[in-house]
mmCIF file of C-alpha atoms in Angstrom:
data_model
loop_
_atom_site.group_PDB
_atom_site.id
_atom_site.type_symbol
_atom_site.label_atom_id
_atom_site.label_comp_id
_atom_site.label_asym_id
_atom_site.label_seq_id
_atom_site.Cartn_x
_atom_site.Cartn_y
_atom_site.Cartn_z
ATOM 1 C CA LYS R 203 16.727 57.522 85.845
ATOM 2 C CA HIS R 204 14.726 56.445 82.855
ATOM 3 C CA PHE R 205 11.670 54.571 83.616
ATOM 4 C CA ASP R 206 9.225 52.557 81.326
ATOM 5 C CA GLN R 207 6.061 54.716 80.739
ATOM 6 C CA THR R 208 4.014 52.313 82.714
ATOM 7 C CA ARG R 209 5.429 53.434 85.848
ATOM 8 C CA PHE R 210 3.878 56.641 85.520
ATOM 9 C CA GLU R 211 0.100 56.930 86.488
ATOM 10 C CA THR R 212 -0.240 60.479 84.975
ATOM 11 C CA ALA R 213 -0.031 62.002 81.587
ATOM 12 C CA SER R 214 3.495 63.025 80.523
ATOM 13 C CA ALA R 215 4.549 66.139 81.896
ATOM 14 C CA ALA R 216 6.763 66.932 78.953
ATOM 15 C CA PRO R 217 4.703 69.831 77.641
ATOM 16 C CA ILE R 218 5.510 71.608 80.698
ATOM 17 C CA LEU R 219 9.064 70.957 80.993
ATOM 18 C CA THR R 220 11.574 73.557 81.285
ATOM 19 C CA THR R 221 14.818 73.350 78.978
ATOM 20 C CA GLU R 222 17.011 72.739 82.101
ATOM 21 C CA ALA R 223 14.575 69.812 82.957
ATOM 22 C CA TYR R 224 14.460 68.491 79.232
ATOM 23 C CA VAL R 225 18.347 68.302 79.303
ATOM 24 C CA GLN R 226 18.329 66.536 82.825
ATOM 25 C CA LEU R 227 15.537 64.376 81.367
ATOM 26 C CA LEU R 228 17.887 63.091 78.683
ATOM 27 C CA HIS R 229 21.171 63.098 80.602
ATOM 28 C CA PRO R 230 20.555 62.303 84.362
ATOM 29 C CA GLU R 231 22.957 63.471 86.807
ATOM 30 C CA ASP R 232 24.691 60.077 87.840
ATOM 31 C CA ALA R 233 25.163 59.342 83.760
ATOM 32 C CA ILE R 234 28.656 58.533 82.386
ATOM 33 C CA GLY R 235 29.895 60.961 79.863
ATOM 34 C CA LYS R 236 28.858 64.567 78.953
ATOM 35 C CA THR R 237 26.221 66.186 76.755
ATOM 36 C CA THR R 238 27.175 67.681 73.350
ATOM 37 C CA LEU R 239 25.507 71.051 72.428
ATOM 38 C CA MET R 240 25.620 72.175 68.838
ATOM 39 C CA ALA R 241 24.466 75.588 67.109
ATOM 40 C CA LYS R 242 24.613 76.810 63.724
ATOM 41 C CA ASP R 243 26.225 80.254 63.347
ATOM 42 C CA ALA R 244 25.042 82.902 61.032
ATOM 43 C CA THR R 245 26.779 81.335 58.034
ATOM 44 C CA GLY R 246 24.908 77.942 58.730
ATOM 45 C CA ARG R 247 28.212 76.621 59.871
ATOM 46 C CA ALA R 248 27.482 74.017 62.679
ATOM 47 C CA HIS R 249 29.909 74.115 65.867
ATOM 48 C CA SER R 250 29.649 71.853 68.847
ATOM 49 C CA ARG R 251 31.087 71.297 72.220
ATOM 50 C CA THR R 252 30.888 68.838 75.082
ATOM 51 C CA TYR R 253 29.643 70.102 78.451
ATOM 52 C CA THR R 254 28.812 68.802 81.854
ATOM 53 C CA LEU R 255 25.083 68.384 82.745
ATOM 54 C CA THR R 256 24.838 71.474 84.777
ATOM 55 C CA THR R 257 26.687 73.754 82.326
ATOM 56 C CA ALA R 258 24.713 72.217 79.383
ATOM 57 C CA SER R 259 21.383 72.642 81.258
ATOM 58 C CA VAL R 260 22.027 76.359 81.550
ATOM 59 C CA LEU R 261 23.443 76.753 78.117
ATOM 60 C CA ALA R 262 20.594 74.934 76.317
ATOM 61 C CA ASN R 263 18.315 78.095 77.047
ATOM 62 C CA ASN R 264 20.463 79.908 74.390
ATOM 63 C CA PHE R 265 18.970 77.637 71.787
ATOM 64 C CA LEU R 266 15.416 78.422 72.066
ATOM 65 C CA ASP R 267 15.530 81.041 69.301
ATOM 66 C CA GLY R 268 17.747 79.309 66.815
ATOM 67 C CA ASP R 269 19.104 76.318 65.444
ATOM 68 C CA GLY R 270 20.465 74.331 68.321
ATOM 69 C CA TYR R 271 20.782 70.705 69.166
ATOM 70 C CA ILE R 272 21.247 68.697 72.221
ATOM 71 C CA SER R 273 22.683 65.321 71.867
ATOM 72 C CA LEU R 274 20.578 62.315 72.742
ATOM 73 C CA ASN R 275 23.726 60.182 73.371
ATOM 74 C CA ARG R 276 26.709 60.908 75.876
ATOM 75 C CA PHE R 277 30.379 61.233 75.089
ATOM 76 C CA HIS R 278 33.848 61.413 76.581
ATOM 77 C CA GLY R 279 34.712 64.371 74.262
ATOM 78 C CA PRO R 280 33.893 65.814 70.871
ATOM 79 C CA ARG R 281 30.952 64.107 69.192
ATOM 80 C CA LYS R 282 32.719 61.178 67.728
ATOM 81 C CA ILE R 283 32.193 57.483 67.636
ATOM 82 C CA SER R 284 35.589 57.118 69.134
ATOM 83 C CA GLN R 285 34.451 59.290 72.106
ATOM 84 C CA LEU R 286 30.930 57.651 72.852
ATOM 85 C CA ALA R 287 30.173 57.084 76.494
ATOM 86 C CA ALA R 288 26.709 55.777 76.327
ATOM 87 C CA LEU R 289 23.801 55.183 73.944
ATOM 88 C CA ASN R 290 20.896 56.948 75.861
ATOM 89 C CA GLY R 291 17.878 56.596 73.554
ATOM 90 C CA LEU R 292 16.512 56.128 70.083
ATOM 91 C CA PHE R 293 14.876 58.870 68.168
ATOM 92 C CA LEU R 294 12.630 59.146 64.967
ATOM 93 C CA ASP R 295 13.147 62.521 63.401
ATOM 94 C CA LEU R 296 9.975 63.613 61.060
ATOM 95 C CA ASP R 297 10.818 66.722 59.120
ATOM 96 C CA VAL R 298 7.860 68.832 57.649
ATOM 97 C CA ASP R 299 9.971 69.775 54.517
ATOM 98 C CA ARG R 300 10.026 66.070 53.467
ATOM 99 C CA LEU R 301 6.080 65.613 53.316
ATOM 100 C CA PRO R 302 4.361 65.172 50.286
ATOM 101 C CA PRO R 303 2.218 68.011 48.858
ATOM 102 C CA GLY R 304 -1.021 67.987 50.865
ATOM 103 C CA ALA R 305 -0.026 66.282 53.919
ATOM 104 C CA SER R 306 -1.017 67.599 57.130
ATOM 105 C CA ARG R 307 1.807 69.726 58.651
ATOM 106 C CA SER R 308 0.098 69.755 62.165
ATOM 107 C CA VAL R 309 2.511 68.454 64.925
ATOM 108 C CA GLY R 310 -0.665 67.449 66.688
ATOM 109 C CA ALA R 311 -1.803 65.301 63.964
ATOM 110 C CA TRP R 312 1.746 63.809 63.462
ATOM 111 C CA SER R 313 1.829 62.999 67.413
ATOM 112 C CA LEU R 314 -1.221 61.076 67.247
ATOM 113 C CA ASP R 315 0.112 59.183 64.139
ATOM 114 C CA VAL R 316 3.237 58.385 65.799
ATOM 115 C CA MET R 317 1.156 57.010 68.811
ATOM 116 C CA MET R 318 -1.105 54.830 66.613
ATOM 117 C CA HIS R 319 1.623 53.350 64.647
ATOM 118 C CA CYS R 320 3.427 52.456 67.755
ATOM 119 C CA LEU R 321 0.383 50.803 69.054
ATOM 120 C CA THR R 322 -0.560 48.998 65.723
ATOM 121 C CA MET R 323 3.154 47.860 65.579
ATOM 122 C CA LYS R 324 3.259 46.791 69.227
ATOM 123 C CA LEU R 325 6.133 49.114 70.054
ATOM 124 C CA PRO R 326 6.520 51.220 73.150
ATOM 125 C CA GLN R 327 5.128 55.023 73.034
ATOM 126 C CA PRO R 328 8.015 57.259 72.870
ATOM 127 C CA SER R 329 9.146 58.772 76.033
ATOM 128 C CA VAL R 330 9.134 62.469 74.562
ATOM 129 C CA LEU R 331 7.249 63.773 71.566
ATOM 130 C CA LEU R 332 9.101 67.017 70.750
ATOM 131 C CA SER R 333 7.948 69.830 68.454
ATOM 132 C CA THR R 334 11.437 70.720 66.651
ATOM 133 C CA GLY R 335 10.340 73.691 64.956
ATOM 134 C CA ARG R 336 10.790 71.885 61.561
ATOM 135 C CA GLY R 337 8.527 68.738 62.625
ATOM 136 C CA LEU R 338 8.323 66.396 65.300
ATOM 137 C CA ALA R 339 10.954 64.321 67.279
ATOM 138 C CA ALA R 340 9.926 60.936 68.882
ATOM 139 C CA ILE R 341 12.390 59.808 71.388
ATOM 140 C CA TRP R 342 12.383 56.855 73.308
ATOM 141 C CA LEU R 343 14.810 56.994 76.357
ATOM 142 C CA ILE R 344 16.619 53.717 77.065
ATOM 143 C CA LYS R 345 18.606 52.020 79.905
ATOM 144 C CA PRO R 346 22.140 53.503 78.837
ATOM 145 C CA LEU R 347 24.004 51.191 76.709
ATOM 146 C CA PRO R 348 27.804 50.864 76.375
ATOM 147 C CA PRO R 349 29.104 51.986 72.961
ATOM 148 C CA LYS R 350 30.104 48.348 72.103
ATOM 149 C CA ALA R 351 26.101 47.946 71.788
ATOM 150 C CA LEU R 352 26.223 49.972 68.580
ATOM 151 C CA PRO R 353 27.131 47.304 66.210
ATOM 152 C CA ALA R 354 24.535 44.982 67.708
ATOM 153 C CA LEU R 355 21.834 47.542 67.386
ATOM 154 C CA SER R 356 22.766 48.080 63.811
ATOM 155 C CA ALA R 357 22.593 44.561 63.052
ATOM 156 C CA ALA R 358 19.410 44.033 64.745
ATOM 157 C CA LEU R 359 17.994 47.026 62.740
ATOM 158 C CA THR R 360 19.171 45.647 59.291
ATOM 159 C CA GLU R 361 18.171 42.132 60.098
ATOM 160 C CA GLU R 362 14.339 43.353 61.213
ATOM 161 C CA LEU R 363 14.472 45.566 58.286
ATOM 162 C CA VAL R 364 15.287 42.861 55.743
ATOM 163 C CA ARG R 365 12.953 40.617 57.371
ATOM 164 C CA GLN R 366 9.848 43.010 56.673
ATOM 165 C CA LEU R 367 10.813 43.830 53.088
ATOM 166 C CA ASP R 368 10.902 40.061 52.494
ATOM 167 C CA ASP R 369 7.873 39.495 54.250
ATOM 168 C CA ALA R 370 6.119 42.345 52.334
ATOM 169 C CA GLY R 371 7.254 40.651 49.102
ATOM 170 C CA PHE R 372 9.570 43.682 48.134
ATOM 171 C CA GLY R 373 12.583 42.260 46.010
ATOM 172 C CA HIS R 374 15.673 43.996 47.050
ATOM 173 C CA GLY R 375 19.643 44.000 46.445
ATOM 174 C CA ALA R 376 22.526 44.378 48.569
ATOM 175 C CA VAL R 377 21.817 45.794 52.203
ATOM 176 C CA GLU R 378 24.399 47.936 53.835
ATOM 177 C CA SER R 379 24.357 49.013 57.278
ATOM 178 C CA PHE R 380 25.663 52.284 58.774
ATOM 179 C CA ALA R 381 26.102 53.178 62.520
ATOM 180 C CA ALA R 382 27.061 56.551 64.091
ATOM 181 C CA PRO R 383 26.429 58.061 67.537
ATOM 182 C CA ARG R 384 23.546 60.046 65.843
ATOM 183 C CA ARG R 385 21.770 57.233 63.964
ATOM 184 C CA LEU R 386 21.659 53.991 62.537
ATOM 185 C CA ALA R 387 20.905 53.684 59.156
ATOM 186 C CA VAL R 388 20.432 51.026 56.458
ATOM 187 C CA LEU R 389 21.164 51.300 52.692
ATOM 188 C CA VAL R 390 18.886 48.911 50.599
ATOM 189 C CA ARG R 391 19.803 48.616 46.960
ATOM 190 C CA ALA R 392 17.230 47.883 44.315
#
């Protein structure tokens, strides 16, 4: 089960999690749906398959030395919105290659920045901070939500982003929301 971090008295055990334990943290045994694993082949083409938790926990070890991905959300079949079983968490993906020149590329510094920004913005701390090899992923595990919650989450994100832009005095044009099993996005036109 996923718990609020305030229920833990000790520091996060994430730095010592095995790959199997990480998969089980994201996808508890009694969860609805299956885990999707994706890997890139030698040509860079991505291949994904959906597995039971038991199988995914074992197979995920094969991804330690290459480009491999574990879905944060669960599915009833191939990773498509029509197959979405449950929304399991939210994440922020911070990539090194998108940093301006001279910015720190230290995952430790990024982790501290994420935690400090969360405190400043009165947001909960991430459940997991994960070094991805290309940067940092901040993951907030949530109580699993049904697929029908995706449009409401997308609308809430868009509404809050527009409110913050307006409060900061940034003029903007049309706003368009996008919702997919992997991400929520908002396109703000000038």
